[in-house]
Short mmCIF file of C-alpha atoms and ligand atoms in Angstrom, two decimals:
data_model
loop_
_atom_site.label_atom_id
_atom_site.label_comp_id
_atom_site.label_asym_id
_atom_site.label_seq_id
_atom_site.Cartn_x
_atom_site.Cartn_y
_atom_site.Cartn_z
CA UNK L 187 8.12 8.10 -32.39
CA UNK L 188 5.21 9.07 -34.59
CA UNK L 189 2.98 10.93 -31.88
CA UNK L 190 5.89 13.36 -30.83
CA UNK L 191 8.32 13.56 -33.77
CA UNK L 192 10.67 12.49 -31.21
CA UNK L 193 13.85 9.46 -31.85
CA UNK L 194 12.55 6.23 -30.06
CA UNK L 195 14.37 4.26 -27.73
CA UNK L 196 15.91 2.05 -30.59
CA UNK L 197 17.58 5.24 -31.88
CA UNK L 198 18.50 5.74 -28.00
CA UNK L 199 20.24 2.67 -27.43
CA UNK L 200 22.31 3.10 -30.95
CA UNK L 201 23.80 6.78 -29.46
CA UNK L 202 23.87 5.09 -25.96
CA UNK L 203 26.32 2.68 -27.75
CA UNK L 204 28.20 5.09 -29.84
CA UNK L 205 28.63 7.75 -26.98
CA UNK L 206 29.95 4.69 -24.97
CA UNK L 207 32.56 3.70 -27.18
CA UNK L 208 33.65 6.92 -27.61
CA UNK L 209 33.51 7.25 -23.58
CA UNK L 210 35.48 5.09 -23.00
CA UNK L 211 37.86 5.91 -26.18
CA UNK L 212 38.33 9.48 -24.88
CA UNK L 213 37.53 9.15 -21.33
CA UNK L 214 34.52 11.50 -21.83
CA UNK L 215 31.57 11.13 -19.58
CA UNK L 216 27.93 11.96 -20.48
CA UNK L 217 24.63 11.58 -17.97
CA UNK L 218 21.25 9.62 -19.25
CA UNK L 219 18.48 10.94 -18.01
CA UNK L 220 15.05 9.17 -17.50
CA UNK L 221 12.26 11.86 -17.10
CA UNK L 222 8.49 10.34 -15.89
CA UNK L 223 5.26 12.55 -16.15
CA UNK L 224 3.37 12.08 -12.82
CA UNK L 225 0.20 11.31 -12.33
CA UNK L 226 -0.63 11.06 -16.58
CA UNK L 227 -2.96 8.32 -16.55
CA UNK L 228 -5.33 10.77 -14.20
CA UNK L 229 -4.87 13.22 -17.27
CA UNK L 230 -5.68 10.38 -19.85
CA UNK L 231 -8.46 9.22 -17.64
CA UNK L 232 -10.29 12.24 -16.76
CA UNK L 233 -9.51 14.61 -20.06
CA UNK L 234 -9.44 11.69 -22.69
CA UNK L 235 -6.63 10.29 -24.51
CA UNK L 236 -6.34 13.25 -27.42
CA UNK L 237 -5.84 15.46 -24.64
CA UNK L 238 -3.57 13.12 -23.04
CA UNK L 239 -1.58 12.92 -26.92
CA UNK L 240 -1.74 16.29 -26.83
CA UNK L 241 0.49 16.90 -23.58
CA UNK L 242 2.77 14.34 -24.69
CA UNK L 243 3.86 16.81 -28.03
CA UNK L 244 3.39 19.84 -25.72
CA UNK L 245 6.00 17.68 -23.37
CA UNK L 246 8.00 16.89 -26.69
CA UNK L 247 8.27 20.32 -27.39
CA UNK L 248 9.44 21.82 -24.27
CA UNK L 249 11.78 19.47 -23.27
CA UNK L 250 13.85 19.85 -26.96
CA UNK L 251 13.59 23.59 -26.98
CA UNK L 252 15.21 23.72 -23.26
CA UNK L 253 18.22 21.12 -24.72
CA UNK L 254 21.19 21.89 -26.82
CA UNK L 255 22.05 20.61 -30.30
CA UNK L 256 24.64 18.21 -29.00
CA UNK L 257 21.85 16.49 -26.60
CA UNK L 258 19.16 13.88 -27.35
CA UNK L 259 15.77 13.77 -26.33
CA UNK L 260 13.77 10.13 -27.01
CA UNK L 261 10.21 9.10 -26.29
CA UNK L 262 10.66 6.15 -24.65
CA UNK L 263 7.11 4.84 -24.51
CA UNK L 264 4.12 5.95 -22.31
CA UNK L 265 4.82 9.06 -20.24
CA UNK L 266 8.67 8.22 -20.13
CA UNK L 267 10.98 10.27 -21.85
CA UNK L 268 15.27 9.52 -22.25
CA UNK L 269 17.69 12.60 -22.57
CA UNK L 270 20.77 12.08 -23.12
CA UNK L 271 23.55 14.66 -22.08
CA UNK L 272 27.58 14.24 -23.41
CA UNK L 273 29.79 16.21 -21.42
CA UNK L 274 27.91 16.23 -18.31
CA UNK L 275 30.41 14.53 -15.81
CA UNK L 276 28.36 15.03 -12.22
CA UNK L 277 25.35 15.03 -10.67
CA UNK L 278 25.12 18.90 -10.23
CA UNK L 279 25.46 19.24 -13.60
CA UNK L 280 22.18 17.19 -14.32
CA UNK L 281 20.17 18.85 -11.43
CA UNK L 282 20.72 21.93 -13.34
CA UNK L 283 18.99 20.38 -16.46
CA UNK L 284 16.77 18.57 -14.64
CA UNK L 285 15.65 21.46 -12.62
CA UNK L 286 15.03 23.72 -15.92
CA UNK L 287 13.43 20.88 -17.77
CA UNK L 288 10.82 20.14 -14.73
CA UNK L 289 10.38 24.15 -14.86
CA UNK L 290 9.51 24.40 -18.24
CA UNK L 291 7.00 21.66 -17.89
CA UNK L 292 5.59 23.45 -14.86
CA UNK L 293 4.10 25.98 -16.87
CA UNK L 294 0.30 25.44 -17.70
CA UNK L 295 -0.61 23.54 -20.95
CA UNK L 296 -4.11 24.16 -22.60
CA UNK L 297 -5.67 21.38 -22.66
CA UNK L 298 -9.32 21.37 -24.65
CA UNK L 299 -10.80 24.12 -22.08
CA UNK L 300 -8.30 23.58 -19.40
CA UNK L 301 -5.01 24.59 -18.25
CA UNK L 302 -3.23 21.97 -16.50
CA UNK L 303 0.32 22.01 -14.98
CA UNK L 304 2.69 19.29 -15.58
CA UNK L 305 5.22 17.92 -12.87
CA UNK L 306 7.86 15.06 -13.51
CA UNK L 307 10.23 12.80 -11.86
CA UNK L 308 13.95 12.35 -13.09
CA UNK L 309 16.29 10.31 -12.45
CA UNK L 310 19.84 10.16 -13.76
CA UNK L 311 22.87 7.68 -14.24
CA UNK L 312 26.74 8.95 -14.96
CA UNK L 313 29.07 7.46 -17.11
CA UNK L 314 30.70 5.57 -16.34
CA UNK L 315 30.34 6.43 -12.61
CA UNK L 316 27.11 4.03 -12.76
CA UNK L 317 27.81 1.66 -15.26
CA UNK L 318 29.38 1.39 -19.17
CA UNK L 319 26.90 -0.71 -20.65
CA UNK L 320 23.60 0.57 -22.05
CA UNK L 321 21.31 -2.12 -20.34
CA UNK L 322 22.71 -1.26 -16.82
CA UNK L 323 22.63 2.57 -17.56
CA UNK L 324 19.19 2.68 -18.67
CA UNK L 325 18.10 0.53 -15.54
CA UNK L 326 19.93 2.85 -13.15
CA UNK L 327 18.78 5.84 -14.32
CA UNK L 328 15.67 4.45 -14.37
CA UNK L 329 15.77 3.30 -10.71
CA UNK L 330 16.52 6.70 -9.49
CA UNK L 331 13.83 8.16 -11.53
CA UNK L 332 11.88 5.45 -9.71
CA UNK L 333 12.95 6.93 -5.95
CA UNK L 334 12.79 10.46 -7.09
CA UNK L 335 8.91 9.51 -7.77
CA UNK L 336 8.14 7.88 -4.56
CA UNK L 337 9.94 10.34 -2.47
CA UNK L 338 8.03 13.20 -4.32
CA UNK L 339 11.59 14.45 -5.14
CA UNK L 340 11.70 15.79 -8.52
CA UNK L 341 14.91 14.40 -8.93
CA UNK L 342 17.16 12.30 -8.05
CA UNK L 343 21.06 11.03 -9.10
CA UNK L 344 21.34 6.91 -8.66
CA UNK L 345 23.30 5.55 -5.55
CA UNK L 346 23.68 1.99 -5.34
CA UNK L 347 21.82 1.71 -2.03
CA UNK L 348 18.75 2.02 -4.51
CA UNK L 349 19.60 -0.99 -6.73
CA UNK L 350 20.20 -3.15 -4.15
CA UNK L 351 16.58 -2.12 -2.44
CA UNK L 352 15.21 -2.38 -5.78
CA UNK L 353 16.34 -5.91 -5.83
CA UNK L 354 15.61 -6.70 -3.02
CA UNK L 355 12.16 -5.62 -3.65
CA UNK L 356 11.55 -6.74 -6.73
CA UNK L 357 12.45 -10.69 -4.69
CA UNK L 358 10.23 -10.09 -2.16
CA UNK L 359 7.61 -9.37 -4.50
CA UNK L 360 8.12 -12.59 -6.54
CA UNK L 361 8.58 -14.90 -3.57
CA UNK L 362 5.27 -13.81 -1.99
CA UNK L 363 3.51 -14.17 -4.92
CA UNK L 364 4.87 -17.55 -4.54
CA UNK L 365 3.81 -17.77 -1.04
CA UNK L 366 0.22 -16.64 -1.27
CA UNK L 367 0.00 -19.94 -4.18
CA UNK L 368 1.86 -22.27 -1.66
CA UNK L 369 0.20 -21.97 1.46
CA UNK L 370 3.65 -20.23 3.08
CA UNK L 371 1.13 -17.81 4.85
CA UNK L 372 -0.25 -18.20 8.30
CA UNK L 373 -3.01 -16.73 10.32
CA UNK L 374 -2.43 -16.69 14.26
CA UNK L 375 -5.28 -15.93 16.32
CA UNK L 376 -5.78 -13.32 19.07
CA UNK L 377 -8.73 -13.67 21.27
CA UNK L 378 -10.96 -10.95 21.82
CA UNK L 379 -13.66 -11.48 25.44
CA UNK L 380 -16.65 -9.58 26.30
CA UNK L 381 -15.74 -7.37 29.26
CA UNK L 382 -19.22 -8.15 30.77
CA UNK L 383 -19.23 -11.58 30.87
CA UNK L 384 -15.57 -12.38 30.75
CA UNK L 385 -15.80 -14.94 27.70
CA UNK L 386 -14.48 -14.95 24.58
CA UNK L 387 -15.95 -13.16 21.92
CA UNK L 388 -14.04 -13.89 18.93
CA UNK L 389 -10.92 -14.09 17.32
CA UNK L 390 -8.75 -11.35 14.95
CA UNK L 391 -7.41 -13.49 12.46
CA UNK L 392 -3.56 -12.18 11.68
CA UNK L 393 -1.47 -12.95 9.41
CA UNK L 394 2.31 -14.21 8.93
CA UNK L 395 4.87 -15.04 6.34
CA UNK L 396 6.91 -18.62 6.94
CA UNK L 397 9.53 -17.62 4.57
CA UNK L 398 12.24 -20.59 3.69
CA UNK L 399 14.82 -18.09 4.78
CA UNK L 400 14.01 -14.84 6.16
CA UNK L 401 12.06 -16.92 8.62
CA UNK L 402 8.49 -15.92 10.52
CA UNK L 403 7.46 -12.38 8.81
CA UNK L 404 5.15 -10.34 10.02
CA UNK L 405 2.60 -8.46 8.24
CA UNK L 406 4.45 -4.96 8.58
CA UNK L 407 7.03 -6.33 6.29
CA UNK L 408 5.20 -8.00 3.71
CA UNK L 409 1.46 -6.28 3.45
CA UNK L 410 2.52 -3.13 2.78
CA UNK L 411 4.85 -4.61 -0.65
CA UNK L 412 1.35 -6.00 -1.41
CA UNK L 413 -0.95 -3.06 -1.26
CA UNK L 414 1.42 -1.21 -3.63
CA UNK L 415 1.47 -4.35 -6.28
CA UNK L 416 -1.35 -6.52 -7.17
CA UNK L 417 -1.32 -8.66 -4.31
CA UNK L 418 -3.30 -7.64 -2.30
CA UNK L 419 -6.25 -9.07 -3.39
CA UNK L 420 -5.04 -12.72 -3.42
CA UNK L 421 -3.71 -11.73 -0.27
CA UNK L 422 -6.73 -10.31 1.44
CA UNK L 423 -8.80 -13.39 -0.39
CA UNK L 424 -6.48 -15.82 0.66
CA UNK L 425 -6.38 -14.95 4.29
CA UNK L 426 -10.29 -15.08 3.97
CA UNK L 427 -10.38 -18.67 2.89
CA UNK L 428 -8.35 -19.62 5.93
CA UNK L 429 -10.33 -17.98 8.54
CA UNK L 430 -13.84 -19.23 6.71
CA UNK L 431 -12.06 -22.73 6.55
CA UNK L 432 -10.79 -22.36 10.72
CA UNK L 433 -14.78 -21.12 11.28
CA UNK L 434 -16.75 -23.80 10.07
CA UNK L 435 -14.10 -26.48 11.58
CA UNK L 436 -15.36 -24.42 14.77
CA UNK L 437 -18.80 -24.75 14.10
CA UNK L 438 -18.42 -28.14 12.99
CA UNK L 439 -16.94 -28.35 16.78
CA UNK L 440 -19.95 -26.92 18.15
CA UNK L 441 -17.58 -24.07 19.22
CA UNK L 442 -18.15 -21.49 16.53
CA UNK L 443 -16.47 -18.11 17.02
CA UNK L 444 -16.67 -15.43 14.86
CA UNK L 445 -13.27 -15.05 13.38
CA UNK L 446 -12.51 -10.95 12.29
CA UNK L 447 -10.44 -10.56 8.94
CA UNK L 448 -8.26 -7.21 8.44
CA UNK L 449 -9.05 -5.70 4.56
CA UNK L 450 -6.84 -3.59 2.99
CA UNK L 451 -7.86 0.14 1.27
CA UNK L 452 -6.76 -1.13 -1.74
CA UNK L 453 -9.30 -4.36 -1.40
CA UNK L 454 -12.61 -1.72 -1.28
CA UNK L 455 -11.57 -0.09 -4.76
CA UNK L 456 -11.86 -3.40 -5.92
CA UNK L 457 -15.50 -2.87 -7.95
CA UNK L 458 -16.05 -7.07 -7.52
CA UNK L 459 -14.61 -7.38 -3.83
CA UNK L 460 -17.77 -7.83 -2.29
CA UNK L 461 -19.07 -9.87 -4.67
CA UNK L 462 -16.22 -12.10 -4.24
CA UNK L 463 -16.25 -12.23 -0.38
CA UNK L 464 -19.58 -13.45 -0.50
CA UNK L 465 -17.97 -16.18 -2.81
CA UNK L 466 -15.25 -17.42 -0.63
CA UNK L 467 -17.73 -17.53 2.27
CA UNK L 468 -20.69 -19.84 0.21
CA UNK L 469 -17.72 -22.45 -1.21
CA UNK L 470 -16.25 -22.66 2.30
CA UNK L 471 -19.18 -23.28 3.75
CA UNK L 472 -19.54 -20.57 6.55
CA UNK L 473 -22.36 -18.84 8.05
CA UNK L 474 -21.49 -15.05 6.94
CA UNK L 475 -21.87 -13.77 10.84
CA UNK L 476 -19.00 -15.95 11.19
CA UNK L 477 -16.79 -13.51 9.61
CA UNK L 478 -16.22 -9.98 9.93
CA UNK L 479 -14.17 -7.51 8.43
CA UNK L 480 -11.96 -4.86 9.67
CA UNK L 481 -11.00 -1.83 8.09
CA UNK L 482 -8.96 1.06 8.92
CA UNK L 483 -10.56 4.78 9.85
CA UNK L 484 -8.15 5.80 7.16
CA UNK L 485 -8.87 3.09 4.65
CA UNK L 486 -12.07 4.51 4.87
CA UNK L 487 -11.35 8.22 4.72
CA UNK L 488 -9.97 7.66 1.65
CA UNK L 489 -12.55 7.05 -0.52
CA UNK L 490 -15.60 7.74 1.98
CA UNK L 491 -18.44 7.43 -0.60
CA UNK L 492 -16.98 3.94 -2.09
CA UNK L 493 -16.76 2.92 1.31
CA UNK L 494 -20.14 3.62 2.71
CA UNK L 495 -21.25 1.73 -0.53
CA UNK L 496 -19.11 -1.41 0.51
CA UNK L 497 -20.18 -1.63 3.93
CA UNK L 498 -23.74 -1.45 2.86
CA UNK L 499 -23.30 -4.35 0.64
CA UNK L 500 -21.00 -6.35 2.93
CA UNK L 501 -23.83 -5.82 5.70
CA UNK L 502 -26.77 -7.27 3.34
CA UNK L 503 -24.43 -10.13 2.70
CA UNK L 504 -24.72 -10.68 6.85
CA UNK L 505 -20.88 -9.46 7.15
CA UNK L 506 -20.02 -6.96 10.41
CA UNK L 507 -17.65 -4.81 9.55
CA UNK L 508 -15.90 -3.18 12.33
CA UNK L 509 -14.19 0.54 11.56
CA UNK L 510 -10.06 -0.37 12.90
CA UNK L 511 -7.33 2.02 14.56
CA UNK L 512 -10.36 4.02 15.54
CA UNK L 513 -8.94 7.65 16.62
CA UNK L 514 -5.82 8.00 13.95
CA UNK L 515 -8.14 8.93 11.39
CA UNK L 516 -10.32 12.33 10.34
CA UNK L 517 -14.21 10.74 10.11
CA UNK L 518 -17.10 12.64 11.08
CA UNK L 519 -19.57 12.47 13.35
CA UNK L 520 -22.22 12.61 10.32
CA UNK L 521 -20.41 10.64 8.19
CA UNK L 522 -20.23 7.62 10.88
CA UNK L 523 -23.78 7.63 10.97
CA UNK L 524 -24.17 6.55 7.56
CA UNK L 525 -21.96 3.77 8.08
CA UNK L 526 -23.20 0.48 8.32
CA UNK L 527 -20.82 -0.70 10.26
CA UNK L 528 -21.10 -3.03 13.76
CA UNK L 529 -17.83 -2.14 15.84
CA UNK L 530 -15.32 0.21 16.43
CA UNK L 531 -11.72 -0.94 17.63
CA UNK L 532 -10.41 2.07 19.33
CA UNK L 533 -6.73 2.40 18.47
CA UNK L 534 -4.42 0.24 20.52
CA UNK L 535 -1.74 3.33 21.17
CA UNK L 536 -4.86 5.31 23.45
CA UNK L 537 -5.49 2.22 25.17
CA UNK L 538 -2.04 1.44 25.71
CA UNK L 539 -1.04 4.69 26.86
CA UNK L 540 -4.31 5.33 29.12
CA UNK L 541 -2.12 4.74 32.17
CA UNK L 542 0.33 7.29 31.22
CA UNK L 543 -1.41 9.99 29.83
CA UNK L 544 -4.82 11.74 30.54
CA UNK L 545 -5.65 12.65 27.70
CA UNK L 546 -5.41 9.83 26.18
CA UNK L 547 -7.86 8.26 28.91
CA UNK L 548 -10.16 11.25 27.85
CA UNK L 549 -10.35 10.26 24.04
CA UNK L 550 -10.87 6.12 25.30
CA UNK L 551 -14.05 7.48 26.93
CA UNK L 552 -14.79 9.87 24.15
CA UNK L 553 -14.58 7.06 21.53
CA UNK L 554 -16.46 4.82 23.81
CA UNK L 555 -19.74 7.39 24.28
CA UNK L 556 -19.38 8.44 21.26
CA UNK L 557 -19.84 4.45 19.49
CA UNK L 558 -22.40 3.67 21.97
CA UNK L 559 -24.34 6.87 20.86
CA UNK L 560 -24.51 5.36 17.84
CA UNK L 561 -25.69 1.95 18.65
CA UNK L 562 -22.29 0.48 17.64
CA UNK L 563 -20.16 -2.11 19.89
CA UNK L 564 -16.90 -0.64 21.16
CA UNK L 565 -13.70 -2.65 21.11
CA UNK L 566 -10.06 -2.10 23.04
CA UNK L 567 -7.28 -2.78 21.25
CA UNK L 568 -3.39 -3.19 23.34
CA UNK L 569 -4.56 -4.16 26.69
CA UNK L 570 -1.56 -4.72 28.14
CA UNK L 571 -2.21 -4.65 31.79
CA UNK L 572 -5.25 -5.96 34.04
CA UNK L 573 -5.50 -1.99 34.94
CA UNK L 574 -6.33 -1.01 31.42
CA UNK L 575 -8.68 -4.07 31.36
CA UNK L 576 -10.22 -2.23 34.65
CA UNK L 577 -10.48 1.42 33.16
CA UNK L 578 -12.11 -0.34 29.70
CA UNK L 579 -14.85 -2.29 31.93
CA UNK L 580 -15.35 0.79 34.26
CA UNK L 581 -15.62 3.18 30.80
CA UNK L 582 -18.65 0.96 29.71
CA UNK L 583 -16.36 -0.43 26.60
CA UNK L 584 -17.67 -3.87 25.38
CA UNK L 585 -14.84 -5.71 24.34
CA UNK L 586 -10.66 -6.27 24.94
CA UNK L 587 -8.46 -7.35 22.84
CA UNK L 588 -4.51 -7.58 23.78
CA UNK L 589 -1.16 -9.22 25.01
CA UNK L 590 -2.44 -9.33 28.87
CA UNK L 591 -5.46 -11.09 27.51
CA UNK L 592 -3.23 -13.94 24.78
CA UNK L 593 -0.82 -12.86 22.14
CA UNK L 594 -1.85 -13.95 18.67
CA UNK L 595 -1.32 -17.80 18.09
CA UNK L 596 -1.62 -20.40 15.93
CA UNK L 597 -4.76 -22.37 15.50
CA UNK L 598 -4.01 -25.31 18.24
CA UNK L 599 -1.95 -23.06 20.40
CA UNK L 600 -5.82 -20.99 20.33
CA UNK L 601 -7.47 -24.25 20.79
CA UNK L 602 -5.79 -24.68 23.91
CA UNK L 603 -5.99 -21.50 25.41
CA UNK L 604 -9.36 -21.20 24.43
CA UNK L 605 -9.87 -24.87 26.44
CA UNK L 606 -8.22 -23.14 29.64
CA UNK L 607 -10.36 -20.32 29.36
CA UNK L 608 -13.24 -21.17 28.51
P1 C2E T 722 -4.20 -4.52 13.61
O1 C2E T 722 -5.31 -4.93 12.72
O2 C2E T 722 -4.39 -3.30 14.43
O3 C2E T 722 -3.87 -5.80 14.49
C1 C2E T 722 -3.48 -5.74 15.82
C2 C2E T 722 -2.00 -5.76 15.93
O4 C2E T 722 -1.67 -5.40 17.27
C3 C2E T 722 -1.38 -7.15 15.74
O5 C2E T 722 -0.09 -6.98 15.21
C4 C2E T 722 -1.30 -7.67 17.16
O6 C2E T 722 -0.30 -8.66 17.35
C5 C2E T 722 -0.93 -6.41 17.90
N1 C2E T 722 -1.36 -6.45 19.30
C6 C2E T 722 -2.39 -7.13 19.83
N2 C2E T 722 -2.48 -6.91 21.17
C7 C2E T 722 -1.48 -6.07 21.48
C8 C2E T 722 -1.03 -5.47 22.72
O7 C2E T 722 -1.57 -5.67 23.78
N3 C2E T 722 0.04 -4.65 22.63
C9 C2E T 722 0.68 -4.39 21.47
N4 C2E T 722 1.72 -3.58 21.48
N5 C2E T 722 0.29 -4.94 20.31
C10 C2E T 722 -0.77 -5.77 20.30
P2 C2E T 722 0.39 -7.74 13.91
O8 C2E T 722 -0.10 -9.15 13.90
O9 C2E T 722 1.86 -7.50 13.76
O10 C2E T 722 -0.38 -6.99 12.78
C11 C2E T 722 -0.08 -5.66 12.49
C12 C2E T 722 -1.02 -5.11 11.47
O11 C2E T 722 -0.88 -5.77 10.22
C13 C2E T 722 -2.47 -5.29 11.84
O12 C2E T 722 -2.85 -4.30 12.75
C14 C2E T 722 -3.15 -5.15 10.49
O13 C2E T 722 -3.31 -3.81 10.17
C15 C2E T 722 -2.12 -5.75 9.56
N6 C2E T 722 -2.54 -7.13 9.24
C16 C2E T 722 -2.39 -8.26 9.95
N7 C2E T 722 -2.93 -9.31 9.28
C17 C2E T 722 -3.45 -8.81 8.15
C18 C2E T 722 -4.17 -9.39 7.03
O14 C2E T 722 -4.45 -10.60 6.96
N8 C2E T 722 -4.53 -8.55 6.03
C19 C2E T 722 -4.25 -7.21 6.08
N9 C2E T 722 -4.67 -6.43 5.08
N10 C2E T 722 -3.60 -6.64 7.10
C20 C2E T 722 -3.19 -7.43 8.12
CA1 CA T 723 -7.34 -5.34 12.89
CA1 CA T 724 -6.10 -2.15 15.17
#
């Protein structure tokens, strides 16, 4: 590898195949090691990529003057690094590498004018324990490196469980991408009245996953798979072209309702996402107050500044957004006020637990004050009983949304209800 001076993973796979033959020659076992800096690309993005080169060779360094003769260290590619280790038979024996490797690297490296401090994640595969093939080894060892990352673990030894939820994964992953291009996604509908008048008020468009043979998903299985791949967006885009298609056959009706879309945190670091809401709404056809958008207190918190900047943008478009699961999140008095945002959807675990517990009937009026202080329309999420329906009306809160009202439900299963009701 030219940048570190380090063997590259061709060389790697030729000892992987000699120390296997002799393996299994002399019934010797060795561990393989694959060793991931975190959060790199920040350093590369922030510091530049010299700096970034630079911690790579510092990285080099350390790792081969912590190793002994008989080991090898490789450069993978990236931020990934391979280290080989004959004679280590069991786990414990590659913590204790592991553990003075991700040490070593802990101490600061000058980088340019500033000292930053490395951390890794390894993961490891035994031979043959794991496998005796260098393909499967290298996968294994990278899967546990994989786990050790998203667990924040440092490291971590591979157990099978982890294949098997890496495949299962990984299938997941290709079969929605599958599902979002074949229409294999649903939205149900969940009515949402006006506590004043008693009539509907609009509709929270949610939505499901018709798989061939897992059956009816719902979105707590498959959205979160999404927001950590690149799904999300065709997701979140895709969902939008239903509920702008179901609005305008409303309107068309000379029933329109104004049908609420969920967004995802990862939609709003999107740079183009608003640009291409207002898209999907022009080709479908759809008036944009016929379509809001929902997004999480936390979603928000995230990147607050980004988010202010979205809203603004979504709200000259003539898109409500309403702030969701209202109460689980940190935001500020001051920086609500700079929202421009139409609703707030108190979180459905107060409301549903208003009966039970007094403080929680204490933050329901809280939230509801504090929204109408600000000019903004109040919404009740998880009424479950006409007694929470009572205490929402009697707290001054606008709207209700929950199971005593209608459970979420496909678009002529709404039509109906919405007939009985209306
Ligand atoms: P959410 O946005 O808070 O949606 C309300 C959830 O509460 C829905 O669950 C709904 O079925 C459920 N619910 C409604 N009334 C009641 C009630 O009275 N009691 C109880 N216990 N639950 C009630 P669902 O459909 O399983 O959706 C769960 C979450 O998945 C949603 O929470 C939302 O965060 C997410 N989601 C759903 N559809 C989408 C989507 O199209 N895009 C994105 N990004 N997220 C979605
Ligand atoms: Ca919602
Ligand atoms: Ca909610």
């Amino acid at each position: 590898d030219p940048l570190t001076g380090l063997p590259n993973r061709i060389l790697l796979q030729d000892r992987l195949l000699q120390v296997i033959r002799a393996g299994r020659r002399e019934a010797a076992s060795f561990a393989l090691m694959i060793l991931d800096i975190d959060g790199f690309k920040d350093v590369n993005d922030s510091l530049g990529h010299q700096a970034g080169d630079h911690l790579l060779q510092e990285v080099a360094t350390r790792l081969v003057s912590r190793l002994r003769q008989s080991d090898t260290a490789v450069r993978l590619g990236g931020d990934e690094f391979a280290i080989l280790l004959p004679g280590v038979a069991h786990g414990a024996g590659a913590e204790k590498v592991a553990r003075k490797l991700l040490r070593t690297l802990e101490e600061p490296v000058v980088l340019g004018d500033r000292r930053v401090s490395v951390t890794a994640s390894c993961g490891v595969a035994l031979f043959p324990a794991h496998g005796d093939e260098v393909g499967v080894l290298l996968r294994h060892a990278d899967r546990a490196m994989y786990e050790a990352k998203r667990g924040r673990r440092g490291f971590l030894v591979f157990t099978p469980a982890m294949d098997e939820e890496g495949d299962n994964r990984l299938r997941l992953q290709v079969d929605l991408e599958q599902a979002i291009g074949h229409g294999d996604l649903v939205l149900h509908y969940q009515p949402t009245i006006d506590l004043v008048t008693g009539k509907i008020s609009g509709a929270e468009a949610l939505v499901r996953w018709q798989h061939p043979v897992l059956g009816m998903l719902p979105p707590a299985q498959f959205v979160p798979l999404a927001e950590r791949t690149h799904l999300m967006g065709p997701l979140t885009f895709y969902v939008l072209r239903l509920a702008a298609t179901q609005a305008r056959a409303w309107a068309e009706q000379a029933r329109p309702l104004p049908i609420a879309v969920n967004v995802s945190a990862v939609n709003l670091d999107d740079n183009e996402f608003v640009e291409s809401v207002g898209r999907i709404l022009q080709d479908a056809g759809v008036a944009s107050e016929l379509i809001e958008l929902e997004v999480t207190e936390t979603a928000l918190m995230r990147d607050p500044e980004r988010a202010q900047a979205a809203i603004q943008a979504l709200s000259e478009l003539g898109v409500r957004v309403a702030i969701d699961d209202f109460g689980t999140g940190y935001s500020s008095m001051t920086y609500l006020r700079k929202l421009a945002v139409a609703k707030i959807k108190i979180d459905k675990s107060f409301v549903m637990d208003m009966g039970v517990s007094r403080n929680d009937s204490v933050i329901v009026r809280s939230i509801v004050d504090l929204g109408h202080s600000l000019g903004l329309k109040v919404v009740g999420e998880g009424v479950e009983t006409a007694e929470a329906m009572a205490v929402l009306a009697s707290l001054g809160c606008d709207y209700a949304q929950g199971f005593h009202l209608a459970r979420p439900m496909d678009a002529p299963a709404f039509d109906r209800w919405r007939q009985e009701h209306a």
